[in-house]
Amino acid sequence: MSDHSPNLVDQGFLDARIKLLDVAAFLDRVQRHGLTDDFRVRALKEALLELPSDEPGRARRILEALSDPSEEPIPEATMQGAFGAYANSCKGDAV
Amino acid sequence: MRYIEPHAHMVSRTMDDYLAMALAGCQVVCEPAFWAGFDRSSAQGFYDYFRQITEFEPKRAAKFNLKHYTWLCINPKEAEDTKLANEVLDLIPEFLEKPTVLGIGEIGLNKNSRNELKILEKHIDLAERHDQLILVHTPHLEDKLKGTKLIIDALANHSNLDPNRVIIDHVEEHTAPLVLDKGFWAGMTLYPESKATPNRAIDMLELYGSERIWMNSACDWGVSDPLAVPKTALEMKRRGYDDNFIDRIVYGNPATFMRQSGRFIP
């Protein structure tokens, strides 16, 4: 399958580093502006707890943690967008 | 490098995008019916849209030597209005006769509502009656996991439906195994702000295998990149994959699925 085995840390470390810093700066920013109670910010901080895990499947578990856990269809679609994190009463701007 | 763009909403893109795709090696572009970014006010609006994607858009693509195929449906974002949705469903059989129509899509769910589910069922019935391939859209972000499960259940209610003739699109790490384990094809959508990045898509190939899976840009009127597939192919090359493997993922796999339509000639 592969011609060669590149060093994936060489390839991806700086990209991962700047994304991590972006998350940290985002959390600083929303705290500075008094928005830490937003359900999306709370969900993001909870999801971050997956990162230090040594168990593979971090991306899958983060996606699951941010998902609607219910199983039945909702009675009616009252909006068309989504928020990126699940909450029973959403107040943010959907995308 | 050659590739197929199996999911793109070219009505929202410029001729410059067609040119860039052709220069990057695109051979074929496939366009599922989509939400226009606002709700259409009548079935007549869909009639015109279906004419656009079956008559006009293939001519636009042909100017760059690109083949253009399409899929037909009313998108789940407009399925809450069941009266409108049923009127649009009645329009579809006439267009299934067009030579570039590959099947019914992109159907599915958006907010996972009861009405969306009813209209999804009707689309599946329509596909079965007319022996059409199915392309399924799965919901966005927090709605994806639940919606994917509901869609799989809805498809499973049709015991005569061959899962090998159904592709469930926009999978991510938490939904890809659900789709593939049931025998469906899976589509990975490469978006800058949601769905999958190139590196995560390649990770999913490593995690879940390279059979019954394709990748697409789903480029539309929103933040999206019509060159996402060739950029991901380049990333695969950087990661050490050989040309034959990359060709299978970006050309062979989508061709294999869509040839089942009996109309698709790459």
Short mmCIF file of C-alpha atoms in Angstrom, two decimals:
data_model
loop_
_atom_site.label_atom_id
_atom_site.label_comp_id
_atom_site.label_asym_id
_atom_site.label_seq_id
_atom_site.Cartn_x
_atom_site.Cartn_y
_atom_site.Cartn_z
CA MET A 1 0.00 0.00 0.00
CA SER A 2 2.78 2.44 0.88
CA ASP A 3 5.85 3.46 -1.10
CA HIS A 4 7.46 4.62 2.12
CA SER A 5 6.59 5.32 5.74
CA PRO A 6 6.93 9.02 6.46
CA ASN A 7 7.37 10.28 9.99
CA LEU A 8 3.83 11.37 10.83
CA VAL A 9 5.03 13.44 13.78
CA ASP A 10 7.32 15.38 11.47
CA GLN A 11 4.38 15.88 9.13
CA GLY A 12 1.69 16.75 11.61
CA PHE A 13 3.13 18.15 14.83
CA LEU A 14 3.19 21.84 13.95
CA ASP A 15 -0.32 21.63 12.51
CA ALA A 16 -1.61 19.94 15.69
CA ARG A 17 0.29 22.43 17.85
CA ILE A 18 -1.29 25.48 16.26
CA LYS A 19 -4.77 23.92 16.42
CA LEU A 20 -4.26 23.20 20.12
CA LEU A 21 -3.17 26.79 20.69
CA ASP A 22 -6.24 27.98 18.79
CA VAL A 23 -8.48 26.01 21.15
CA ALA A 24 -6.65 27.40 24.19
CA ALA A 25 -6.90 30.95 22.86
CA PHE A 26 -10.59 30.44 22.06
CA LEU A 27 -11.26 29.37 25.66
CA ASP A 28 -9.30 32.38 26.96
CA ARG A 29 -11.25 34.66 24.62
CA VAL A 30 -14.73 33.46 25.56
CA GLN A 31 -13.79 33.60 29.26
CA ARG A 32 -12.55 37.17 28.83
CA HIS A 33 -15.91 38.03 27.28
CA GLY A 34 -17.99 36.24 29.93
CA LEU A 35 -19.26 33.43 27.71
CA THR A 36 -18.02 30.37 29.57
CA ASP A 37 -21.57 29.28 30.44
CA ASP A 38 -22.52 28.78 26.81
CA PHE A 39 -23.44 25.08 26.42
CA ARG A 40 -21.08 24.76 23.46
CA VAL A 41 -18.13 26.01 25.47
CA ARG A 42 -19.00 23.64 28.30
CA ALA A 43 -19.31 20.76 25.84
CA LEU A 44 -15.97 21.62 24.25
CA LYS A 45 -14.21 21.67 27.63
CA GLU A 46 -15.73 18.30 28.54
CA ALA A 47 -14.69 16.85 25.19
CA LEU A 48 -11.11 18.03 25.73
CA LEU A 49 -10.84 15.56 28.60
CA GLU A 50 -10.58 12.82 25.93
CA LEU A 51 -7.30 14.16 24.60
CA PRO A 52 -4.90 12.82 27.25
CA SER A 53 -6.41 9.34 26.99
CA ASP A 54 -4.07 6.59 25.86
CA GLU A 55 -6.96 4.62 24.36
CA PRO A 56 -7.33 4.89 20.56
CA GLY A 57 -10.62 6.30 19.28
CA ARG A 58 -10.36 9.82 20.67
CA ALA A 59 -11.94 11.44 17.60
CA ARG A 60 -14.87 9.01 17.65
CA ARG A 61 -15.48 9.50 21.37
CA ILE A 62 -15.37 13.30 21.04
CA LEU A 63 -17.91 13.16 18.21
CA GLU A 64 -20.14 10.92 20.31
CA ALA A 65 -19.83 13.26 23.30
CA LEU A 66 -20.99 16.19 21.15
CA SER A 67 -23.95 14.23 19.69
CA ASP A 68 -27.66 14.19 20.49
CA PRO A 69 -28.02 11.02 22.59
CA SER A 70 -31.78 10.60 22.04
CA GLU A 71 -33.17 7.93 19.74
CA GLU A 72 -36.69 8.93 18.71
CA PRO A 73 -37.55 11.35 15.87
CA ILE A 74 -38.46 14.83 17.10
CA PRO A 75 -42.10 15.93 16.56
CA GLU A 76 -41.21 18.79 14.22
CA ALA A 77 -38.13 20.49 12.77
CA THR A 78 -38.37 24.11 13.93
CA MET A 79 -34.98 25.12 12.54
CA GLN A 80 -32.70 23.86 9.79
CA GLY A 81 -29.19 24.41 11.16
CA ALA A 82 -27.10 22.72 13.84
CA PHE A 83 -24.90 23.94 16.69
CA GLY A 84 -22.05 21.44 16.92
CA ALA A 85 -22.91 20.40 20.46
CA TYR A 86 -26.09 19.01 21.96
CA ALA A 87 -28.31 20.93 24.36
CA ASN A 88 -31.99 20.67 25.16
CA SER A 89 -32.42 24.42 24.98
CA CYS A 90 -30.07 26.07 22.54
CA LYS A 91 -29.49 29.81 22.57
CA GLY A 92 -26.51 30.20 20.27
CA ASP A 93 -26.35 30.78 16.55
CA ALA A 94 -26.82 27.65 14.48
CA VAL A 95 -24.71 27.07 11.40
CA MET B 1 -3.78 11.93 -11.51
CA ARG B 2 -7.37 11.26 -12.47
CA TYR B 3 -10.31 11.50 -10.11
CA ILE B 4 -14.09 11.52 -9.95
CA GLU B 5 -15.92 14.17 -7.92
CA PRO B 6 -18.89 12.06 -6.83
CA HIS B 7 -20.74 14.77 -4.88
CA ALA B 8 -20.67 18.43 -5.90
CA HIS B 9 -23.35 21.11 -6.19
CA MET B 10 -22.03 22.74 -9.30
CA VAL B 11 -25.07 24.98 -9.81
CA SER B 12 -23.54 27.01 -6.97
CA ARG B 13 -20.06 27.16 -8.50
CA THR B 14 -18.48 29.21 -11.23
CA MET B 15 -16.92 28.18 -14.51
CA ASP B 16 -13.57 28.93 -12.85
CA ASP B 17 -14.23 26.02 -10.51
CA TYR B 18 -14.97 23.69 -13.43
CA LEU B 19 -11.70 24.79 -15.01
CA ALA B 20 -9.71 24.24 -11.79
CA MET B 21 -11.25 20.79 -11.32
CA ALA B 22 -10.49 19.78 -14.89
CA LEU B 23 -6.90 20.99 -14.54
CA ALA B 24 -6.56 18.97 -11.31
CA GLY B 25 -7.53 15.75 -13.12
CA CYS B 26 -11.28 15.56 -12.62
CA GLN B 27 -12.95 13.33 -15.21
CA VAL B 28 -16.54 13.22 -13.99
CA VAL B 29 -18.64 15.34 -11.66
CA CYS B 30 -21.85 14.07 -10.03
CA GLU B 31 -24.47 16.42 -8.62
CA PRO B 32 -27.07 15.32 -6.07
CA ALA B 33 -30.18 17.48 -5.76
CA PHE B 34 -29.76 19.90 -2.91
CA TRP B 35 -31.22 22.69 -0.77
CA ALA B 36 -30.68 26.06 -2.41
CA GLY B 37 -29.86 27.80 0.87
CA PHE B 38 -33.46 28.99 1.13
CA ASP B 39 -36.79 27.14 0.90
CA ARG B 40 -38.33 27.08 -2.54
CA SER B 41 -41.89 28.36 -2.63
CA SER B 42 -43.43 25.79 -4.97
CA ALA B 43 -42.91 22.52 -6.79
CA GLN B 44 -42.43 24.54 -9.96
CA GLY B 45 -39.17 25.80 -8.50
CA PHE B 46 -38.00 22.19 -8.25
CA TYR B 47 -39.16 21.46 -11.80
CA ASP B 48 -36.88 24.23 -13.03
CA TYR B 49 -34.04 23.01 -10.78
CA PHE B 50 -34.37 19.45 -12.09
CA ARG B 51 -34.18 20.82 -15.64
CA GLN B 52 -31.11 22.80 -14.67
CA ILE B 53 -29.20 19.78 -13.30
CA THR B 54 -30.30 17.35 -16.03
CA GLU B 55 -30.09 19.64 -19.09
CA PHE B 56 -28.08 22.79 -18.48
CA GLU B 57 -25.35 21.71 -16.05
CA PRO B 58 -24.08 18.81 -18.25
CA LYS B 59 -23.54 21.32 -21.04
CA ARG B 60 -21.62 23.65 -18.74
CA ALA B 61 -19.40 20.78 -17.57
CA ALA B 62 -18.84 19.59 -21.13
CA LYS B 63 -17.13 22.87 -21.95
CA PHE B 64 -14.24 21.55 -19.83
CA ASN B 65 -14.49 17.99 -21.15
CA LEU B 66 -16.09 16.91 -17.88
CA LYS B 67 -18.94 14.42 -17.79
CA HIS B 68 -21.80 15.46 -15.52
CA TYR B 69 -24.30 13.12 -13.82
CA THR B 70 -27.02 13.89 -11.33
CA TRP B 71 -29.31 12.55 -8.60
CA LEU B 72 -32.88 13.68 -7.90
CA CYS B 73 -34.93 14.31 -4.76
CA ILE B 74 -36.28 16.95 -2.43
CA ASN B 75 -33.59 17.57 0.16
CA PRO B 76 -34.49 16.75 3.79
CA LYS B 77 -34.11 20.42 4.73
CA GLU B 78 -37.31 21.05 2.78
CA ALA B 79 -39.10 17.86 3.84
CA GLU B 80 -40.86 19.36 6.85
CA ASP B 81 -43.48 20.75 4.46
CA THR B 82 -44.92 17.39 3.42
CA LYS B 83 -47.41 18.88 0.95
CA LEU B 84 -44.58 20.49 -1.01
CA ALA B 85 -42.42 17.39 -0.63
CA ASN B 86 -45.14 15.12 -2.02
CA GLU B 87 -45.67 17.43 -4.99
CA VAL B 88 -41.94 17.32 -5.73
CA LEU B 89 -41.86 13.53 -5.36
CA ASP B 90 -44.54 13.36 -8.06
CA LEU B 91 -42.28 15.29 -10.43
CA ILE B 92 -39.30 12.97 -10.12
CA PRO B 93 -40.34 9.95 -12.28
CA GLU B 94 -40.47 12.10 -15.41
CA PHE B 95 -36.84 13.12 -14.88
CA LEU B 96 -35.65 9.59 -14.12
CA GLU B 97 -35.83 9.02 -17.88
CA LYS B 98 -33.02 11.53 -18.45
CA PRO B 99 -29.79 9.79 -19.55
CA THR B 100 -27.54 11.40 -16.91
CA VAL B 101 -29.66 10.57 -13.84
CA LEU B 102 -27.94 8.03 -11.58
CA GLY B 103 -30.57 7.62 -8.88
CA ILE B 104 -32.41 9.17 -5.95
CA GLY B 105 -30.43 11.55 -3.75
CA GLU B 106 -29.34 13.17 -1.65
CA ILE B 107 -32.21 12.02 0.50
CA GLY B 108 -32.01 11.49 4.25
CA LEU B 109 -32.61 13.48 7.40
CA ASN B 110 -31.65 16.93 8.64
CA LYS B 111 -33.11 17.54 12.13
CA ASN B 112 -34.40 13.97 12.50
CA SER B 113 -38.08 14.93 12.55
CA ARG B 114 -41.09 12.73 11.94
CA ASN B 115 -41.97 14.48 8.69
CA GLU B 116 -38.41 14.18 7.41
CA LEU B 117 -38.60 10.46 8.16
CA LYS B 118 -41.92 10.12 6.28
CA ILE B 119 -40.47 11.78 3.20
CA LEU B 120 -37.32 9.68 3.44
CA GLU B 121 -39.50 6.56 3.40
CA LYS B 122 -41.29 7.82 0.29
CA HIS B 123 -37.98 8.43 -1.47
CA ILE B 124 -36.81 4.91 -0.62
CA ASP B 125 -40.10 3.53 -2.00
CA LEU B 126 -39.63 5.58 -5.16
CA ALA B 127 -36.10 4.27 -5.62
CA GLU B 128 -37.24 0.70 -5.14
CA ARG B 129 -40.13 1.02 -7.59
CA HIS B 130 -37.87 2.47 -10.26
CA ASP B 131 -34.82 0.30 -9.45
CA GLN B 132 -32.65 3.32 -8.69
CA LEU B 133 -29.43 3.72 -6.74
CA ILE B 134 -29.75 5.74 -3.53
CA LEU B 135 -27.47 8.48 -2.19
CA VAL B 136 -28.18 9.44 1.42
CA HIS B 137 -27.32 12.68 3.22
CA THR B 138 -26.73 12.34 6.96
CA PRO B 139 -27.46 15.24 9.33
CA HIS B 140 -24.99 17.83 10.48
CA LEU B 141 -22.91 17.96 13.65
CA GLU B 142 -24.79 16.95 16.81
CA ASP B 143 -27.65 15.46 14.78
CA LYS B 144 -25.49 13.10 12.69
CA LEU B 145 -25.19 10.09 14.98
CA LYS B 146 -28.89 9.84 15.80
CA GLY B 147 -29.87 10.57 12.20
CA THR B 148 -27.53 7.96 10.78
CA LYS B 149 -29.04 5.33 13.07
CA LEU B 150 -32.60 6.35 12.07
CA ILE B 151 -31.64 6.25 8.37
CA ILE B 152 -30.10 2.79 8.68
CA ASP B 153 -33.26 1.58 10.44
CA ALA B 154 -35.44 3.07 7.69
CA LEU B 155 -33.39 1.38 4.98
CA ALA B 156 -33.44 -1.91 6.88
CA ASN B 157 -37.25 -1.87 6.75
CA HIS B 158 -36.92 -2.48 3.00
CA SER B 159 -35.80 -6.09 2.97
CA ASN B 160 -35.49 -6.19 -0.82
CA LEU B 161 -33.12 -3.24 -0.87
CA ASP B 162 -29.53 -4.23 -1.68
CA PRO B 163 -27.24 -2.23 0.66
CA ASN B 164 -24.53 -2.40 -1.99
CA ARG B 165 -26.72 -0.04 -4.07
CA VAL B 166 -26.95 2.58 -1.32
CA ILE B 167 -24.29 5.10 -0.33
CA ILE B 168 -24.62 6.89 3.00
CA ASP B 169 -22.68 10.13 2.78
CA HIS B 170 -20.96 12.55 5.17
CA VAL B 171 -19.76 9.78 7.52
CA GLU B 172 -17.32 10.60 10.29
CA GLU B 173 -15.45 8.45 12.79
CA HIS B 174 -18.57 7.78 14.88
CA THR B 175 -20.83 6.80 11.95
CA ALA B 176 -18.56 5.16 9.35
CA PRO B 177 -18.46 1.76 11.08
CA LEU B 178 -22.26 1.78 11.56
CA VAL B 179 -22.71 2.28 7.80
CA LEU B 180 -20.03 -0.11 6.57
CA ASP B 181 -20.94 -2.91 8.98
CA LYS B 182 -24.46 -3.01 7.45
CA GLY B 183 -23.06 -3.45 3.93
CA PHE B 184 -23.75 0.08 2.68
CA TRP B 185 -21.23 2.24 0.88
CA ALA B 186 -19.88 5.21 2.85
CA GLY B 187 -19.04 8.70 1.61
CA MET B 188 -16.56 10.96 3.37
CA THR B 189 -17.09 14.67 2.80
CA LEU B 190 -14.08 16.97 2.97
CA TYR B 191 -15.12 20.31 4.42
CA PRO B 192 -12.98 23.10 5.86
CA GLU B 193 -15.21 23.71 8.92
CA SER B 194 -17.23 20.56 9.51
CA LYS B 195 -17.43 16.90 8.47
CA ALA B 196 -13.91 15.53 7.68
CA THR B 197 -10.52 17.05 6.96
CA PRO B 198 -8.17 15.35 4.47
CA ASN B 199 -6.09 13.82 7.27
CA ARG B 200 -9.14 12.50 9.13
CA ALA B 201 -10.51 11.01 5.91
CA ILE B 202 -7.24 9.16 5.35
CA ASP B 203 -7.32 8.05 8.98
CA MET B 204 -10.78 6.57 8.37
CA LEU B 205 -9.43 4.60 5.41
CA GLU B 206 -6.79 3.18 7.74
CA LEU B 207 -9.32 2.46 10.49
CA TYR B 208 -12.27 1.14 8.50
CA GLY B 209 -10.74 -0.09 5.25
CA SER B 210 -10.82 1.05 1.65
CA GLU B 211 -13.72 -1.06 0.38
CA ARG B 212 -17.13 0.52 -0.35
CA ILE B 213 -15.93 4.03 0.45
CA TRP B 214 -15.43 7.25 -1.49
CA MET B 215 -14.50 10.83 -0.75
CA ASN B 216 -16.08 14.00 -2.08
CA SER B 217 -15.94 17.76 -1.70
CA ALA B 218 -19.73 18.33 -1.59
CA CYS B 219 -18.82 21.83 -2.73
CA ASP B 220 -21.84 24.11 -2.74
CA TRP B 221 -22.77 27.74 -2.01
CA GLY B 222 -21.25 27.55 1.50
CA VAL B 223 -17.69 27.35 2.79
CA SER B 224 -16.36 24.43 0.75
CA ASP B 225 -13.52 23.53 -1.59
CA PRO B 226 -14.12 22.06 -5.07
CA LEU B 227 -10.50 20.81 -5.06
CA ALA B 228 -10.79 18.96 -1.74
CA VAL B 229 -10.52 15.52 -3.36
CA PRO B 230 -7.26 16.10 -5.28
CA LYS B 231 -5.83 17.90 -2.24
CA THR B 232 -6.61 14.82 -0.14
CA ALA B 233 -5.05 12.60 -2.80
CA LEU B 234 -1.91 14.71 -2.48
CA GLU B 235 -2.02 14.27 1.29
CA MET B 236 -2.31 10.49 0.76
CA LYS B 237 0.81 10.66 -1.38
CA ARG B 238 2.63 12.54 1.40
CA ARG B 239 1.59 9.82 3.81
CA GLY B 240 3.20 7.22 1.60
CA TYR B 241 0.32 5.67 -0.33
CA ASP B 242 1.14 4.54 -3.83
CA ASP B 243 -0.53 5.77 -6.99
CA ASN B 244 -2.57 2.60 -7.54
CA PHE B 245 -4.15 2.81 -4.10
CA ILE B 246 -4.92 6.50 -4.47
CA ASP B 247 -6.45 5.87 -7.89
CA ARG B 248 -8.68 3.19 -6.43
CA ILE B 249 -9.98 5.54 -3.75
CA VAL B 250 -10.54 8.68 -5.85
CA TYR B 251 -11.50 7.04 -9.16
CA GLY B 252 -12.08 3.30 -8.96
CA ASN B 253 -14.38 3.17 -5.97
CA PRO B 254 -16.85 5.88 -7.07
CA ALA B 255 -16.87 4.40 -10.58
CA THR B 256 -17.62 0.94 -9.19
CA PHE B 257 -20.58 2.21 -7.18
CA MET B 258 -22.09 4.41 -9.87
CA ARG B 259 -21.67 1.87 -12.68
CA GLN B 260 -24.46 -0.04 -10.96
CA SER B 261 -26.82 2.60 -12.32
CA GLY B 262 -26.32 1.21 -15.81
CA ARG B 263 -25.80 4.76 -17.05
CA PHE B 264 -22.52 5.82 -15.58
CA ILE B 265 -19.61 5.79 -18.05
CA PRO B 266 -16.47 7.31 -16.50
#
